[in-house]
Amino acid sequence: MRLRLAVLASGRGTNLQALIDASKTGEIPAEIAVVISDKKEAIALKRAKDNGIPAVYIDRNNFGCKELFESTLLDEINKYDCDLVCLAGFMRILSPYFLANSEQKIINIHPSLLPAFPGLHAQKQALEYGVKFSGCTVHFVDKGVDSGPIILQAVVPVYENDTEESLSERILREEHRLYPLAVSLIAQGRVKVEGRKVWIS
Ligand code: GAR
């Protein structure tokens, strides 16, 4: 069975592109059913259109409260009959209302080795802390910020002369490998969650 993905993205969408490419080559038994953004100018929306994928912009300012915005998000995801929601640089925290009402599991990619450096500017946080290794994490989304059960992680070295840009680039290359791999494992039914632990068969 090909899994139908809803990808939520706020920015340039290189992780979305990695998922599109992997679905086209058949590397992942999944297809992107819809791309949704909270930013009108997001390059992610253009990438979707260029690949014949429905691209939906939802303006948060049209909704008086977060719940109404999120219920519109949920409606769109359901309209496209999605099996899994993938956050790919979606820069909004989903509320407990969204999580309680989502019919799909939600996964996220984050540019650090969680639980280190959650939230914004993870690569800058890693550099400032002085860690020798960082990386990226694909995890299920729960009520916390970047705190859900960890599916996969990849490690990269941090060099003394690294800048935020150079470290981000090194991590991003791993993100583009890791996110399709995680989706593929889920699509194959090889991922089980027990409490905080994720088992991969
Ligand atoms: C990626 O590095 C992703 O890990 C990060 O935003 C970037 C999006 O890049 N996400 C977070 O920091 C979420 N906490 P992209 O738009 O090119 O995929």
PDB file of C-alpha atoms and ligand atoms in Angstrom:
ATOM      1  CA  MET A   1       0.000   0.000   0.000  1.00  0.00           C
ATOM      2  CA  ARG A   2       1.265   3.482  -0.823  1.00  0.00           C
ATOM      3  CA  LEU A   3       0.978   5.772   2.162  1.00  0.00           C
ATOM      4  CA  ARG A   4      -0.619   9.159   1.487  1.00  0.00           C
ATOM      5  CA  LEU A   5       1.338  11.981   3.095  1.00  0.00           C
ATOM      6  CA  ALA A   6       0.340  15.494   4.067  1.00  0.00           C
ATOM      7  CA  VAL A   7       3.499  17.604   4.272  1.00  0.00           C
ATOM      8  CA  LEU A   8       3.321  20.819   6.296  1.00  0.00           C
ATOM      9  CA  ALA A   9       6.088  23.325   5.543  1.00  0.00           C
ATOM     10  CA  SER A  10       6.729  27.020   6.176  1.00  0.00           C
ATOM     11  CA  GLY A  11       9.894  27.636   4.173  1.00  0.00           C
ATOM     12  CA  ARG A  12      12.186  26.552   1.378  1.00  0.00           C
ATOM     13  CA  GLY A  13      11.052  22.919   1.506  1.00  0.00           C
ATOM     14  CA  THR A  14      14.237  20.984   0.819  1.00  0.00           C
ATOM     15  CA  ASN A  15      13.013  18.162   3.068  1.00  0.00           C
ATOM     16  CA  LEU A  16       9.726  18.189   1.161  1.00  0.00           C
ATOM     17  CA  GLN A  17      11.788  17.901  -2.041  1.00  0.00           C
ATOM     18  CA  ALA A  18      13.654  14.892  -0.618  1.00  0.00           C
ATOM     19  CA  LEU A  19      10.301  13.221   0.084  1.00  0.00           C
ATOM     20  CA  ILE A  20       8.971  14.088  -3.384  1.00  0.00           C
ATOM     21  CA  ASP A  21      12.102  12.689  -5.039  1.00  0.00           C
ATOM     22  CA  ALA A  22      12.034   9.514  -2.946  1.00  0.00           C
ATOM     23  CA  SER A  23       8.362   8.920  -3.734  1.00  0.00           C
ATOM     24  CA  LYS A  24       8.993   9.435  -7.457  1.00  0.00           C
ATOM     25  CA  THR A  25      11.858   6.964  -7.610  1.00  0.00           C
ATOM     26  CA  GLY A  26       9.842   4.452  -5.597  1.00  0.00           C
ATOM     27  CA  GLU A  27      12.407   4.575  -2.772  1.00  0.00           C
ATOM     28  CA  ILE A  28       9.481   5.150  -0.404  1.00  0.00           C
ATOM     29  CA  PRO A  29       6.130   3.422  -0.860  1.00  0.00           C
ATOM     30  CA  ALA A  30       4.361   6.725  -0.332  1.00  0.00           C
ATOM     31  CA  GLU A  31       3.023   9.692  -2.253  1.00  0.00           C
ATOM     32  CA  ILE A  32       2.614  13.313  -1.249  1.00  0.00           C
ATOM     33  CA  ALA A  33      -1.147  13.892  -1.330  1.00  0.00           C
ATOM     34  CA  VAL A  34      -1.008  17.555  -0.329  1.00  0.00           C
ATOM     35  CA  VAL A  35       1.439  20.242   0.790  1.00  0.00           C
ATOM     36  CA  ILE A  36       0.105  22.813   3.225  1.00  0.00           C
ATOM     37  CA  SER A  37       1.820  26.023   4.291  1.00  0.00           C
ATOM     38  CA  ASP A  38       1.104  28.873   6.669  1.00  0.00           C
ATOM     39  CA  LYS A  39       3.339  31.116   4.544  1.00  0.00           C
ATOM     40  CA  LYS A  40       2.094  32.367   1.192  1.00  0.00           C
ATOM     41  CA  GLU A  41       5.606  32.841  -0.186  1.00  0.00           C
ATOM     42  CA  ALA A  42       6.941  29.450   0.976  1.00  0.00           C
ATOM     43  CA  ILE A  43       9.111  27.866  -1.722  1.00  0.00           C
ATOM     44  CA  ALA A  44       7.630  24.573  -0.522  1.00  0.00           C
ATOM     45  CA  LEU A  45       4.322  25.540  -2.199  1.00  0.00           C
ATOM     46  CA  LYS A  46       6.127  26.175  -5.484  1.00  0.00           C
ATOM     47  CA  ARG A  47       7.909  22.831  -5.235  1.00  0.00           C
ATOM     48  CA  ALA A  48       4.521  21.152  -4.754  1.00  0.00           C
ATOM     49  CA  LYS A  49       2.980  22.916  -7.762  1.00  0.00           C
ATOM     50  CA  ASP A  50       6.014  22.129  -9.935  1.00  0.00           C
ATOM     51  CA  ASN A  51       5.479  18.463  -9.123  1.00  0.00           C
ATOM     52  CA  GLY A  52       1.712  18.427  -9.689  1.00  0.00           C
ATOM     53  CA  ILE A  53       0.931  18.137  -5.981  1.00  0.00           C
ATOM     54  CA  PRO A  54      -1.987  20.143  -4.491  1.00  0.00           C
ATOM     55  CA  ALA A  55      -0.501  23.174  -2.692  1.00  0.00           C
ATOM     56  CA  VAL A  56      -2.654  24.776  -0.024  1.00  0.00           C
ATOM     57  CA  TYR A  57      -1.920  28.061   1.734  1.00  0.00           C
ATOM     58  CA  ILE A  58      -3.803  28.663   4.974  1.00  0.00           C
ATOM     59  CA  ASP A  59      -3.486  32.173   6.382  1.00  0.00           C
ATOM     60  CA  ARG A  60      -3.408  32.095  10.184  1.00  0.00           C
ATOM     61  CA  ASN A  61      -4.577  35.732  10.208  1.00  0.00           C
ATOM     62  CA  ASN A  62      -7.953  34.700   8.786  1.00  0.00           C
ATOM     63  CA  PHE A  63      -8.782  32.903  12.018  1.00  0.00           C
ATOM     64  CA  GLY A  64      -9.554  34.535  15.327  1.00  0.00           C
ATOM     65  CA  CYS A  65      -8.108  31.684  17.373  1.00  0.00           C
ATOM     66  CA  LYS A  66      -5.584  28.886  16.949  1.00  0.00           C
ATOM     67  CA  GLU A  67      -8.276  26.178  17.194  1.00  0.00           C
ATOM     68  CA  LEU A  68     -10.119  27.488  14.133  1.00  0.00           C
ATOM     69  CA  PHE A  69      -6.863  27.663  12.171  1.00  0.00           C
ATOM     70  CA  GLU A  70      -5.962  24.137  13.211  1.00  0.00           C
ATOM     71  CA  SER A  71      -9.421  22.728  12.490  1.00  0.00           C
ATOM     72  CA  THR A  72      -9.055  24.085   8.934  1.00  0.00           C
ATOM     73  CA  LEU A  73      -5.653  22.382   8.730  1.00  0.00           C
ATOM     74  CA  LEU A  74      -7.221  19.114   9.913  1.00  0.00           C
ATOM     75  CA  ASP A  75     -10.055  19.439   7.364  1.00  0.00           C
ATOM     76  CA  GLU A  76      -7.567  19.890   4.512  1.00  0.00           C
ATOM     77  CA  ILE A  77      -5.497  16.904   5.641  1.00  0.00           C
ATOM     78  CA  ASN A  78      -8.616  14.737   5.816  1.00  0.00           C
ATOM     79  CA  LYS A  79      -9.944  16.047   2.500  1.00  0.00           C
ATOM     80  CA  TYR A  80      -6.892  14.534   0.793  1.00  0.00           C
ATOM     81  CA  ASP A  81      -7.353  11.241   2.574  1.00  0.00           C
ATOM     82  CA  CYS A  82      -3.912  11.300   4.200  1.00  0.00           C
ATOM     83  CA  ASP A  83      -2.431   8.498   6.313  1.00  0.00           C
ATOM     84  CA  LEU A  84       0.487  10.393   7.853  1.00  0.00           C
ATOM     85  CA  VAL A  85       1.344  14.037   8.548  1.00  0.00           C
ATOM     86  CA  CYS A  86       4.989  15.049   8.017  1.00  0.00           C
ATOM     87  CA  LEU A  87       6.193  18.350   9.421  1.00  0.00           C
ATOM     88  CA  ALA A  88       9.049  19.610   7.263  1.00  0.00           C
ATOM     89  CA  GLY A  89      10.183  22.964   8.570  1.00  0.00           C
ATOM     90  CA  PHE A  90       6.645  23.843   9.718  1.00  0.00           C
ATOM     91  CA  MET A  91       7.379  26.648  12.157  1.00  0.00           C
ATOM     92  CA  ARG A  92       4.191  26.488  14.222  1.00  0.00           C
ATOM     93  CA  ILE A  93       3.678  24.463  17.355  1.00  0.00           C
ATOM     94  CA  LEU A  94       0.619  22.267  17.028  1.00  0.00           C
ATOM     95  CA  SER A  95      -1.679  22.536  20.019  1.00  0.00           C
ATOM     96  CA  PRO A  96      -3.124  19.678  22.100  1.00  0.00           C
ATOM     97  CA  TYR A  97      -6.399  20.338  20.206  1.00  0.00           C
ATOM     98  CA  PHE A  98      -4.717  19.453  16.889  1.00  0.00           C
ATOM     99  CA  LEU A  99      -3.044  16.373  18.343  1.00  0.00           C
ATOM    100  CA  ALA A 100      -6.270  15.130  19.948  1.00  0.00           C
ATOM    101  CA  ASN A 101      -8.249  15.571  16.739  1.00  0.00           C
ATOM    102  CA  SER A 102      -5.747  14.356  14.180  1.00  0.00           C
ATOM    103  CA  GLU A 103      -6.725  11.017  12.655  1.00  0.00           C
ATOM    104  CA  GLN A 104      -3.149  10.568  11.472  1.00  0.00           C
ATOM    105  CA  LYS A 105       0.130  10.112  13.258  1.00  0.00           C
ATOM    106  CA  ILE A 106       2.370  13.161  12.972  1.00  0.00           C
ATOM    107  CA  ILE A 107       6.140  13.085  12.520  1.00  0.00           C
ATOM    108  CA  ASN A 108       8.719  15.868  12.517  1.00  0.00           C
ATOM    109  CA  ILE A 109      12.344  16.360  11.550  1.00  0.00           C
ATOM    110  CA  HIS A 110      14.545  18.473  13.778  1.00  0.00           C
ATOM    111  CA  PRO A 111      18.157  19.581  13.170  1.00  0.00           C
ATOM    112  CA  SER A 112      19.743  18.340  16.415  1.00  0.00           C
ATOM    113  CA  LEU A 113      20.234  15.152  18.367  1.00  0.00           C
ATOM    114  CA  LEU A 114      17.147  15.459  20.576  1.00  0.00           C
ATOM    115  CA  PRO A 115      16.587  15.850  23.460  1.00  0.00           C
ATOM    116  CA  ALA A 116      19.502  18.292  23.038  1.00  0.00           C
ATOM    117  CA  PHE A 117      18.668  21.673  21.550  1.00  0.00           C
ATOM    118  CA  PRO A 118      14.904  21.627  20.917  1.00  0.00           C
ATOM    119  CA  GLY A 119      13.092  24.679  19.564  1.00  0.00           C
ATOM    120  CA  LEU A 120      14.467  27.376  17.300  1.00  0.00           C
ATOM    121  CA  HIS A 121      18.053  27.745  15.984  1.00  0.00           C
ATOM    122  CA  ALA A 122      19.091  24.237  16.999  1.00  0.00           C
ATOM    123  CA  GLN A 123      22.353  24.416  15.037  1.00  0.00           C
ATOM    124  CA  LYS A 124      23.321  27.738  16.684  1.00  0.00           C
ATOM    125  CA  GLN A 125      22.477  26.281  20.095  1.00  0.00           C
ATOM    126  CA  ALA A 126      24.755  23.293  19.368  1.00  0.00           C
ATOM    127  CA  LEU A 127      27.659  25.524  18.300  1.00  0.00           C
ATOM    128  CA  GLU A 128      27.298  27.789  21.323  1.00  0.00           C
ATOM    129  CA  TYR A 129      27.184  24.819  23.679  1.00  0.00           C
ATOM    130  CA  GLY A 130      30.387  23.441  22.195  1.00  0.00           C
ATOM    131  CA  VAL A 131      29.252  19.910  21.362  1.00  0.00           C
ATOM    132  CA  LYS A 132      31.588  17.829  19.178  1.00  0.00           C
ATOM    133  CA  PHE A 133      28.770  15.998  17.423  1.00  0.00           C
ATOM    134  CA  SER A 134      25.287  17.036  16.396  1.00  0.00           C
ATOM    135  CA  GLY A 135      22.833  15.737  13.825  1.00  0.00           C
ATOM    136  CA  CYS A 136      19.151  15.356  13.165  1.00  0.00           C
ATOM    137  CA  THR A 137      16.191  13.494  14.601  1.00  0.00           C
ATOM    138  CA  VAL A 138      12.931  12.201  13.149  1.00  0.00           C
ATOM    139  CA  HIS A 139      10.356  11.799  15.896  1.00  0.00           C
ATOM    140  CA  PHE A 140       6.649  11.416  16.522  1.00  0.00           C
ATOM    141  CA  VAL A 141       5.001  14.642  17.594  1.00  0.00           C
ATOM    142  CA  ASP A 142       3.530  14.874  21.069  1.00  0.00           C
ATOM    143  CA  LYS A 143       2.309  17.748  23.228  1.00  0.00           C
ATOM    144  CA  GLY A 144       5.810  19.031  23.995  1.00  0.00           C
ATOM    145  CA  VAL A 145       8.241  20.927  21.791  1.00  0.00           C
ATOM    146  CA  ASP A 146      10.387  18.434  19.835  1.00  0.00           C
ATOM    147  CA  SER A 147       9.846  15.929  22.644  1.00  0.00           C
ATOM    148  CA  GLY A 148       8.029  12.932  21.121  1.00  0.00           C
ATOM    149  CA  PRO A 149       9.334   9.349  20.734  1.00  0.00           C
ATOM    150  CA  ILE A 150      12.451   9.184  18.553  1.00  0.00           C
ATOM    151  CA  ILE A 151      12.250   7.149  15.346  1.00  0.00           C
ATOM    152  CA  LEU A 152      15.690   7.724  13.791  1.00  0.00           C
ATOM    153  CA  GLN A 153      18.751   9.886  14.364  1.00  0.00           C
ATOM    154  CA  ALA A 154      21.854  10.660  12.317  1.00  0.00           C
ATOM    155  CA  VAL A 155      25.091  12.083  13.685  1.00  0.00           C
ATOM    156  CA  VAL A 156      27.466  14.590  12.100  1.00  0.00           C
ATOM    157  CA  PRO A 157      30.755  15.973  13.485  1.00  0.00           C
ATOM    158  CA  VAL A 158      31.019  19.596  14.573  1.00  0.00           C
ATOM    159  CA  TYR A 159      34.300  21.237  13.497  1.00  0.00           C
ATOM    160  CA  GLU A 160      36.126  24.070  15.248  1.00  0.00           C
ATOM    161  CA  ASN A 161      35.756  26.413  12.294  1.00  0.00           C
ATOM    162  CA  ASP A 162      32.062  25.633  11.752  1.00  0.00           C
ATOM    163  CA  THR A 163      29.596  28.463  11.303  1.00  0.00           C
ATOM    164  CA  GLU A 164      25.849  28.102  11.750  1.00  0.00           C
ATOM    165  CA  GLU A 165      25.613  27.835   7.953  1.00  0.00           C
ATOM    166  CA  SER A 166      28.286  25.168   7.501  1.00  0.00           C
ATOM    167  CA  LEU A 167      26.916  23.020  10.324  1.00  0.00           C
ATOM    168  CA  SER A 168      23.335  23.465   9.061  1.00  0.00           C
ATOM    169  CA  GLU A 169      24.397  22.312   5.591  1.00  0.00           C
ATOM    170  CA  ARG A 170      26.133  19.208   6.944  1.00  0.00           C
ATOM    171  CA  ILE A 171      23.061  18.340   9.021  1.00  0.00           C
ATOM    172  CA  LEU A 172      20.667  19.079   6.150  1.00  0.00           C
ATOM    173  CA  ARG A 173      22.381  16.506   3.923  1.00  0.00           C
ATOM    174  CA  GLU A 174      21.636  13.914   6.599  1.00  0.00           C
ATOM    175  CA  GLU A 175      18.046  15.184   6.990  1.00  0.00           C
ATOM    176  CA  HIS A 176      17.430  14.520   3.299  1.00  0.00           C
ATOM    177  CA  ARG A 177      18.513  10.905   3.777  1.00  0.00           C
ATOM    178  CA  LEU A 178      16.857  10.318   7.149  1.00  0.00           C
ATOM    179  CA  TYR A 179      13.342  11.673   6.541  1.00  0.00           C
ATOM    180  CA  PRO A 180      12.577   9.489   3.497  1.00  0.00           C
ATOM    181  CA  LEU A 181      14.039   6.504   5.373  1.00  0.00           C
ATOM    182  CA  ALA A 182      11.725   7.098   8.352  1.00  0.00           C
ATOM    183  CA  VAL A 183       8.689   7.460   6.084  1.00  0.00           C
ATOM    184  CA  SER A 184       9.672   4.302   4.247  1.00  0.00           C
ATOM    185  CA  LEU A 185       9.917   2.310   7.496  1.00  0.00           C
ATOM    186  CA  ILE A 186       6.497   3.588   8.615  1.00  0.00           C
ATOM    187  CA  ALA A 187       4.964   2.833   5.195  1.00  0.00           C
ATOM    188  CA  GLN A 188       6.292  -0.718   5.427  1.00  0.00           C
ATOM    189  CA  GLY A 189       4.655  -1.143   8.861  1.00  0.00           C
ATOM    190  CA  ARG A 190       8.059  -1.638  10.486  1.00  0.00           C
ATOM    191  CA  VAL A 191       7.709   1.041  13.188  1.00  0.00           C
ATOM    192  CA  LYS A 192       6.067   0.318  16.552  1.00  0.00           C
ATOM    193  CA  VAL A 193       5.725   2.766  19.441  1.00  0.00           C
ATOM    194  CA  GLU A 194       5.610   1.663  23.076  1.00  0.00           C
ATOM    195  CA  GLY A 195       5.582   4.631  25.411  1.00  0.00           C
ATOM    196  CA  ARG A 196       8.745   6.587  24.695  1.00  0.00           C
ATOM    197  CA  LYS A 197      10.377   3.715  22.791  1.00  0.00           C
ATOM    198  CA  VAL A 198      10.163   3.208  19.069  1.00  0.00           C
ATOM    199  CA  TRP A 199      10.946  -0.297  17.813  1.00  0.00           C
ATOM    200  CA  ILE A 200      12.010  -0.864  14.231  1.00  0.00           C
ATOM    201  CA  SER A 201      11.670  -4.362  12.838  1.00  0.00           C
TER     202      SER A 201
HETATM  203  C1  GAR B   1      15.203  21.866   8.528  1.00  0.00           C
HETATM  204  O1  GAR B   1      16.546  21.982   8.918  1.00  0.00           O
HETATM  205  C2  GAR B   1      14.381  21.236   9.642  1.00  0.00           C
HETATM  206  O2  GAR B   1      15.067  20.255  10.362  1.00  0.00           O
HETATM  207  C3  GAR B   1      14.093  22.451  10.494  1.00  0.00           C
HETATM  208  O3  GAR B   1      13.811  23.471   9.580  1.00  0.00           O
HETATM  209  C4  GAR B   1      14.546  23.238   8.382  1.00  0.00           C
HETATM  210  C5  GAR B   1      13.589  23.267   7.213  1.00  0.00           C
HETATM  211  O4  GAR B   1      14.310  23.211   6.023  1.00  0.00           O
HETATM  212  N1  GAR B   1      13.008  22.230  11.387  1.00  0.00           N
HETATM  213  C6  GAR B   1      12.983  22.696  12.630  1.00  0.00           C
HETATM  214  O5  GAR B   1      13.857  23.391  13.106  1.00  0.00           O
HETATM  215  C7  GAR B   1      11.743  22.311  13.417  1.00  0.00           C
HETATM  216  N2  GAR B   1      11.949  22.504  14.815  1.00  0.00           N
HETATM  217  P1  GAR B   1      13.566  22.891   4.665  1.00  0.00           P
HETATM  218  O6  GAR B   1      12.383  23.877   4.573  1.00  0.00           O
HETATM  219  O7  GAR B   1      14.588  23.161   3.605  1.00  0.00           O
HETATM  220  O8  GAR B   1      13.103  21.465   4.702  1.00  0.00           O
END
